[in-house]
Amino acid sequence: LRTIDLDLILYGNRVIEEKDLVVPHPRYRQRAFVLLPLLEIAPELTDPESGKKIREFLEERCERQEGTLYLPKKGDG
């Protein structure tokens, strides 16, 4: 028997805080490998807790780190 570990990032605009389940995922906002694909498939998606768009989290992340991240312009999907 093999256990599967799934990280549930978002579930609509629901906020869930239970013993074994927290949605949105507590650290997704700091992970470019999660944010970039989200931006590609759902550019208008907003975080249910803060109301910020995914693009804003990526822009904040870039401001805190060296280097440049080129994000597609709105409508360049």
Short mmCIF file of C-alpha atoms in Angstrom, two decimals, residues 22 26 37 41 51 58 62 68 70 74:
data_model
loop_
_atom_site.label_atom_id
_atom_site.label_comp_id
_atom_site.label_asym_id
_atom_site.label_seq_id
_atom_site.Cartn_x
_atom_site.Cartn_y
_atom_site.Cartn_z
CA VAL A 22 -5.52 24.08 5.18
CA PRO A 26 -0.16 28.16 3.47
CA PRO A 37 1.46 28.06 -13.90
CA ILE A 41 -4.09 29.20 -16.69
CA GLY A 51 -8.00 39.50 -2.54
CA LEU A 58 4.87 37.20 -8.30
CA CYS A 62 10.59 39.65 -7.65
CA THR A 68 14.33 39.68 -13.17
CA TYR A 70 9.44 38.66 -17.07
CA LYS A 74 -2.31 41.16 -19.59
#
